[in-house]
CSV table of C-alpha atoms and ligand atoms in Angstrom, one decimal:
chain,number,residue,atom,x,y,z
A,1,MET,CA,-1.6,163.2,-56.0
A,2,ARG,CA,-3.9,166.2,-55.3
A,3,THR,CA,-3.4,168.4,-52.2
A,4,VAL,CA,-6.6,169.9,-50.6
A,5,ARG,CA,-6.7,172.4,-47.8
A,6,GLU,CA,-10.5,173.0,-47.2
A,7,VAL,CA,-13.0,170.5,-45.7
A,8,GLU,CA,-15.4,170.9,-48.6
A,9,ALA,CA,-12.7,170.1,-51.2
A,10,LEU,CA,-11.5,167.2,-49.1
A,11,ARG,CA,-15.0,165.7,-48.9
A,12,SER,CA,-15.5,165.9,-52.7
A,13,ALA,CA,-12.1,164.5,-53.4
A,14,VAL,CA,-12.7,161.5,-51.0
A,15,ALA,CA,-16.1,161.0,-52.7
A,16,GLU,CA,-14.3,160.7,-56.0
A,17,LEU,CA,-12.0,158.1,-54.6
A,18,ARG,CA,-14.9,156.2,-53.2
A,19,ALA,CA,-16.7,156.4,-56.6
A,20,GLN,CA,-13.9,154.3,-58.0
A,21,GLY,CA,-15.2,151.5,-55.8
A,22,ALA,CA,-12.3,151.5,-53.4
A,23,SER,CA,-12.1,151.6,-49.6
A,24,VAL,CA,-10.4,154.6,-48.1
A,25,ALA,CA,-7.5,154.5,-45.7
A,26,LEU,CA,-6.2,157.5,-43.7
A,27,VAL,CA,-2.6,158.0,-42.6
A,28,PRO,CA,-2.5,160.9,-40.2
A,29,THR,CA,0.9,162.6,-39.8
A,30,MET,CA,2.5,165.9,-38.7
A,31,GLY,CA,4.8,165.8,-41.8
A,32,ALA,CA,8.6,165.7,-41.7
A,33,LEU,CA,8.1,162.3,-43.2
A,34,HIS,CA,10.5,159.4,-42.9
A,35,ALA,CA,10.5,155.7,-43.8
A,36,GLY,CA,8.1,155.0,-40.8
A,37,HIS,CA,5.4,157.1,-42.4
A,38,LEU,CA,6.0,155.5,-45.8
A,39,ALA,CA,5.5,152.0,-44.2
A,40,LEU,CA,2.1,153.3,-43.0
A,41,VAL,CA,1.3,154.4,-46.6
A,42,ALA,CA,2.4,151.0,-48.0
A,43,ALA,CA,0.3,149.1,-45.4
A,44,ALA,CA,-2.6,151.5,-46.2
A,45,ARG,CA,-2.5,150.6,-49.8
A,46,ALA,CA,-2.8,146.9,-49.1
A,47,GLY,CA,-6.0,145.4,-50.6
A,48,GLY,CA,-6.3,148.3,-53.1
A,49,ALA,CA,-7.5,151.0,-50.8
A,50,LYS,CA,-7.2,154.6,-51.8
A,51,VAL,CA,-4.9,156.4,-49.4
A,52,VAL,CA,-5.4,159.8,-47.9
A,53,ALA,CA,-2.5,161.2,-45.9
A,54,SER,CA,-2.9,164.2,-43.7
A,55,ILE,CA,-0.1,166.7,-42.7
A,56,PHE,CA,-1.0,168.9,-39.9
A,57,VAL,CA,1.3,170.1,-37.1
A,58,ASN,CA,-1.3,170.1,-34.4
A,59,PRO,CA,-0.8,173.0,-31.9
A,60,GLY,CA,-3.3,171.3,-29.5
A,61,GLN,CA,-0.9,168.5,-28.6
A,62,PHE,CA,2.2,170.6,-27.8
A,63,GLY,CA,2.5,171.8,-24.3
A,64,PRO,CA,4.0,175.2,-23.2
A,65,GLY,CA,7.8,175.1,-23.8
A,66,GLU,CA,7.6,172.2,-26.2
A,67,ASP,CA,8.8,172.3,-29.8
A,68,LEU,CA,5.7,173.5,-31.7
A,69,ALA,CA,7.6,176.5,-33.3
A,70,SER,CA,10.7,174.4,-34.2
A,71,TYR,CA,8.9,171.2,-35.3
A,72,PRO,CA,10.2,170.5,-38.8
A,73,ARG,CA,7.9,171.6,-41.6
A,74,ARG,CA,8.6,170.7,-45.2
A,75,GLU,CA,5.4,170.1,-47.0
A,76,ASN,CA,6.8,170.1,-50.6
A,77,ALA,CA,9.3,167.4,-49.9
A,78,ASP,CA,6.7,165.4,-47.9
A,79,ALA,CA,4.2,165.7,-50.8
A,80,ARG,CA,6.8,164.3,-53.2
A,81,MET,CA,7.5,161.4,-50.9
A,82,LEU,CA,3.8,160.6,-50.5
A,83,ALA,CA,3.2,160.8,-54.2
A,84,ASP,CA,6.1,158.4,-54.9
A,85,ALA,CA,4.8,156.1,-52.2
A,86,GLY,CA,1.4,155.8,-54.0
A,87,CYS,CA,-0.7,158.1,-51.8
A,88,ASP,CA,-3.8,159.3,-53.6
A,89,LEU,CA,-4.7,162.5,-51.7
A,90,LEU,CA,-3.0,164.9,-49.4
A,91,TRP,CA,-5.1,166.7,-46.7
A,92,ALA,CA,-3.1,169.7,-45.6
A,93,PRO,CA,-5.4,172.1,-43.7
A,94,SER,CA,-4.3,175.3,-42.0
A,95,VAL,CA,-4.5,175.9,-38.3
A,96,GLU,CA,-7.4,178.3,-39.0
A,97,THR,CA,-9.3,175.6,-40.9
A,98,MET,CA,-8.8,173.1,-38.1
A,99,TYR,CA,-9.4,175.5,-35.2
A,100,PRO,CA,-11.6,178.4,-36.5
A,101,ASP,CA,-12.4,181.2,-34.1
A,102,GLY,CA,-14.8,180.0,-31.4
A,103,PHE,CA,-13.5,176.4,-31.5
A,104,ALA,CA,-14.4,175.1,-28.1
A,105,THR,CA,-14.4,171.3,-28.0
A,106,THR,CA,-11.8,169.0,-26.4
A,107,VAL,CA,-11.9,165.2,-26.5
A,108,GLY,CA,-10.6,163.6,-23.4
A,109,VAL,CA,-9.8,159.9,-23.2
A,110,ALA,CA,-9.2,158.5,-19.7
A,111,GLY,CA,-7.7,155.1,-19.0
A,112,PRO,CA,-4.7,154.7,-21.3
A,113,ALA,CA,-4.2,158.5,-21.5
A,114,ASP,CA,-3.9,158.9,-17.7
A,115,THR,CA,-0.4,157.6,-17.3
A,116,LEU,CA,3.2,157.9,-18.6
A,117,ASP,CA,3.2,160.6,-21.3
A,118,GLY,CA,-0.3,161.6,-20.1
A,119,VAL,CA,1.4,162.6,-16.9
A,120,ALA,CA,4.7,163.8,-18.4
A,121,ARG,CA,3.0,165.9,-21.0
A,122,PRO,CA,-0.3,167.2,-19.5
A,123,GLY,CA,-3.0,167.8,-22.1
A,124,HIS,CA,-1.0,166.0,-24.8
A,125,PHE,CA,-3.5,163.2,-25.4
A,126,ASP,CA,-6.5,165.5,-25.2
A,127,GLY,CA,-4.8,167.3,-28.1
A,128,VAL,CA,-4.1,164.1,-30.0
A,129,ALA,CA,-7.6,162.7,-29.4
A,130,THR,CA,-9.3,165.9,-30.5
A,131,VAL,CA,-7.3,166.3,-33.7
A,132,VAL,CA,-7.5,162.6,-34.6
A,133,LEU,CA,-11.3,162.6,-34.1
A,134,LYS,CA,-11.5,165.7,-36.3
A,135,LEU,CA,-9.4,164.0,-39.0
A,136,LEU,CA,-11.5,160.9,-38.9
A,137,ASN,CA,-14.7,162.9,-39.2
A,138,GLN,CA,-13.3,165.0,-42.0
A,139,VAL,CA,-12.0,162.1,-44.1
A,140,ARG,CA,-14.4,159.3,-42.9
A,141,PRO,CA,-12.0,156.5,-43.9
A,142,ASP,CA,-12.7,152.8,-43.5
A,143,ARG,CA,-9.3,152.4,-41.8
A,144,ALA,CA,-6.7,154.6,-40.2
A,145,LEU,CA,-3.1,153.6,-39.6
A,146,PHE,CA,-0.8,154.6,-36.8
A,147,GLY,CA,2.8,153.6,-36.0
A,148,GLU,CA,3.6,151.4,-33.0
A,149,LYS,CA,6.4,153.8,-32.0
A,150,ASP,CA,3.7,156.0,-30.4
A,151,TRP,CA,2.3,153.0,-28.5
A,152,GLN,CA,0.4,155.0,-25.9
A,153,GLN,CA,-1.1,157.2,-28.6
A,154,LEU,CA,-2.2,154.1,-30.5
A,155,GLN,CA,-4.0,152.7,-27.4
A,156,VAL,CA,-5.7,156.1,-26.8
A,157,VAL,CA,-6.9,156.3,-30.3
A,158,ARG,CA,-8.2,152.7,-30.2
A,159,ARG,CA,-10.0,153.4,-26.9
A,160,MET,CA,-11.6,156.5,-28.4
A,161,ALA,CA,-12.7,154.7,-31.6
A,162,THR,CA,-14.2,151.9,-29.6
A,163,ASP,CA,-15.9,154.1,-27.0
A,164,LEU,CA,-17.4,156.5,-29.6
A,165,ASP,CA,-18.5,153.7,-32.0
A,166,LEU,CA,-16.6,155.3,-34.8
A,167,GLY,CA,-16.8,152.1,-37.0
A,168,ILE,CA,-13.3,152.8,-38.3
A,169,GLU,CA,-10.6,150.2,-38.1
A,170,ILE,CA,-7.5,151.4,-36.3
A,171,ALA,CA,-4.6,149.5,-37.7
A,172,CYS,CA,-0.9,149.7,-36.8
A,173,VAL,CA,2.5,149.2,-38.3
A,174,PRO,CA,5.6,148.1,-36.4
A,175,THR,CA,8.2,150.7,-35.5
A,176,GLN,CA,10.7,151.3,-38.3
A,177,ARG,CA,14.3,151.6,-37.1
A,178,GLU,CA,17.7,152.8,-38.2
A,179,ASP,CA,20.4,150.1,-38.7
A,180,ASP,CA,21.6,150.5,-35.2
A,181,GLY,CA,18.1,150.2,-33.7
A,182,LEU,CA,17.1,153.8,-33.1
A,183,ALA,CA,13.4,154.2,-33.8
A,184,LEU,CA,12.7,156.5,-36.7
A,185,SER,CA,11.2,159.8,-35.5
A,186,SER,CA,10.7,163.2,-37.1
A,187,ARG,CA,12.4,164.6,-33.9
A,188,ASN,CA,15.7,162.6,-34.6
A,189,VAL,CA,16.8,165.6,-36.7
A,190,TYR,CA,17.2,167.6,-33.5
A,191,LEU,CA,20.0,165.2,-32.3
A,192,ALA,CA,23.5,166.5,-32.5
A,193,GLU,CA,26.0,164.0,-33.9
A,194,ASP,CA,27.3,162.8,-30.5
A,195,ASP,CA,23.8,162.6,-29.0
A,196,ARG,CA,22.7,160.6,-32.1
A,197,ALA,CA,25.5,158.1,-31.4
A,198,ARG,CA,24.5,157.8,-27.7
A,199,ALA,CA,20.8,157.6,-28.5
A,200,VAL,CA,21.2,154.0,-29.5
A,201,ALA,CA,21.3,153.3,-25.8
A,202,LEU,CA,17.5,153.7,-25.7
A,203,PRO,CA,16.6,150.7,-27.9
A,204,ARG,CA,19.5,148.7,-26.4
A,205,ALA,CA,18.3,149.3,-22.8
A,206,LEU,CA,14.8,148.4,-23.7
A,207,GLY,CA,16.0,145.2,-25.5
A,208,VAL,CA,18.0,144.1,-22.5
A,209,ALA,CA,15.1,144.8,-20.1
A,210,ALA,CA,12.5,143.1,-22.4
A,211,ARG,CA,14.6,139.9,-22.6
A,212,ARG,CA,15.1,139.9,-18.8
A,213,LEU,CA,11.3,140.4,-18.2
A,214,ALA,CA,10.4,137.8,-20.8
A,215,ARG,CA,12.5,135.2,-18.9
A,216,GLY,CA,10.9,136.1,-15.6
A,217,ASP,CA,13.6,138.3,-14.0
A,218,ASP,CA,12.5,140.7,-11.3
A,219,ARG,CA,10.5,143.5,-12.7
A,220,ASP,CA,11.9,146.4,-10.6
A,221,GLU,CA,15.5,145.2,-11.1
A,222,SER,CA,15.1,144.9,-14.9
A,223,LEU,CA,13.5,148.4,-15.2
A,224,ALA,CA,16.2,149.9,-12.9
A,225,GLU,CA,19.0,148.4,-15.0
A,226,ALA,CA,17.4,149.9,-18.1
A,227,SER,CA,17.3,153.3,-16.5
A,228,GLU,CA,20.9,153.0,-15.3
A,229,MET,CA,22.0,152.1,-18.9
A,230,LEU,CA,20.2,155.2,-20.1
A,231,VAL,CA,21.7,157.5,-17.5
A,232,ALA,CA,25.2,156.0,-18.2
A,233,ALA,CA,24.7,157.0,-21.9
A,234,GLY,CA,23.8,160.6,-20.9
A,235,PHE,CA,20.0,160.4,-20.9
A,236,GLN,CA,17.7,162.0,-18.4
A,237,VAL,CA,15.0,159.4,-17.9
A,238,ASP,CA,11.3,160.4,-17.7
A,239,TYR,CA,10.2,156.8,-17.3
A,240,VAL,CA,10.9,153.2,-18.0
A,241,ALA,CA,7.7,151.2,-17.4
A,242,LEU,CA,6.2,147.8,-17.9
A,243,VAL,CA,2.5,148.1,-18.5
A,244,ASP,CA,-0.6,146.2,-19.8
A,245,ALA,CA,-0.2,146.6,-23.6
A,246,GLU,CA,-3.8,147.8,-24.1
A,247,THR,CA,-4.9,149.6,-21.0
A,248,LEU,CA,-1.4,151.0,-20.1
A,249,ALA,CA,-2.1,150.1,-16.5
A,250,SER,CA,0.9,149.0,-14.5
A,251,SER,CA,1.3,145.4,-15.4
A,252,PRO,CA,0.5,143.0,-12.5
A,253,VAL,CA,3.0,140.3,-11.6
A,254,SER,CA,0.2,138.1,-10.3
A,255,GLY,CA,-3.6,137.8,-10.3
A,256,PRO,CA,-6.1,137.3,-13.1
A,257,ASP,CA,-4.6,140.0,-15.4
A,258,ALA,CA,-1.0,138.6,-15.1
A,259,GLY,CA,-1.1,136.7,-18.4
A,260,ARG,CA,-2.2,139.7,-20.5
A,261,PRO,CA,0.2,141.1,-23.2
A,262,ARG,CA,2.7,143.5,-21.7
A,263,ARG,CA,4.6,146.4,-23.2
A,264,LEU,CA,7.8,148.1,-22.1
A,265,LEU,CA,7.8,151.8,-22.7
A,266,ALA,CA,10.4,154.5,-22.1
A,267,ALA,CA,10.8,158.2,-22.5
A,268,ALA,CA,14.1,160.0,-22.0
A,269,ARG,CA,15.9,163.1,-23.0
A,270,ILE,CA,19.3,163.5,-24.5
A,271,GLY,CA,20.8,166.9,-25.4
A,272,GLY,CA,17.4,168.5,-25.0
A,273,THR,CA,15.6,166.1,-27.3
A,274,ARG,CA,12.9,163.9,-25.9
A,275,LEU,CA,12.8,160.4,-27.4
A,276,ILE,CA,10.3,157.6,-26.8
A,277,ASP,CA,10.4,153.9,-27.7
A,278,ASN,CA,8.7,150.7,-26.7
A,279,LEU,CA,8.9,147.0,-27.1
A,280,ALA,CA,6.6,144.0,-26.7
A,281,VAL,CA,7.6,141.7,-23.8
A,282,ASP,CA,6.9,137.9,-23.8
B,301,PAF,O1,1.6,160.7,-34.5
B,301,PAF,C1,1.4,161.8,-35.0
B,301,PAF,O2,2.1,162.2,-35.9
B,301,PAF,C2,0.4,162.7,-34.4
B,301,PAF,O3,0.3,162.6,-33.0
B,301,PAF,C3,-1.0,162.6,-35.1
B,301,PAF,C4,-1.6,161.2,-34.9
B,301,PAF,C5,-0.9,162.8,-36.6
B,301,PAF,C6,-2.0,163.6,-34.5
B,301,PAF,O4,-1.6,164.9,-34.7
């Protein structure tokens, strides 16, 4: 697996992959890879596509006081994992390559970006949309793959790809979990041992609420119970919300949109680490 760091080298390396007659799939990441990322690479390889993975810790999607400086960076180990997983090319640009002096463009996606993490982390989805559009333009893949763990991000990217006629398939892979149910995340390394043990309350609370909602229990009561379970485990809750799975609008209990797919999303902090998770309801 080759590593390239400049756009020109990337373009010629992708052209070489295409010359082999294969389609090209992109797996965008910020590194600190785990089995969730490797599931994306495995799905990307399906059908014989050549796989490009990107590693770029994008400053544009971190707010003031967030963990940009401490975000785990371990490119050598990541590169070995990607090569072992069958990735063909690693795109690892510097901050200067992605955001040269004078860079002045921001991509804003309204709708699914306007709620939940879009409120809790102002500017976050502008940063995500901007960097994802750049990565898609740089690699020009046929398909790009994202994890369902970042459900809101997935819907924001899908909205952008549709609205801007990118002609790139945005595919997704189910959330990969530890044996006890905690969603895999590069940020799980921040968890102290006791916080890690208590963090399992997040998937458990979502599971309980998702089952209640699916059998028609009262929405507010089900969400309140999930929040209480999180607080009892030591979490500070940002939100537990039931939303339209695609638009992220608050899911209606009646009316013409009541039958649309719903998603239960939560964000909460434990020991200073912010965790997110989500489940399908129905
Ligand atoms: O999900 C991530 O790792 C990042 O948000 C992404 C999509 C690579 C953009 O920086």
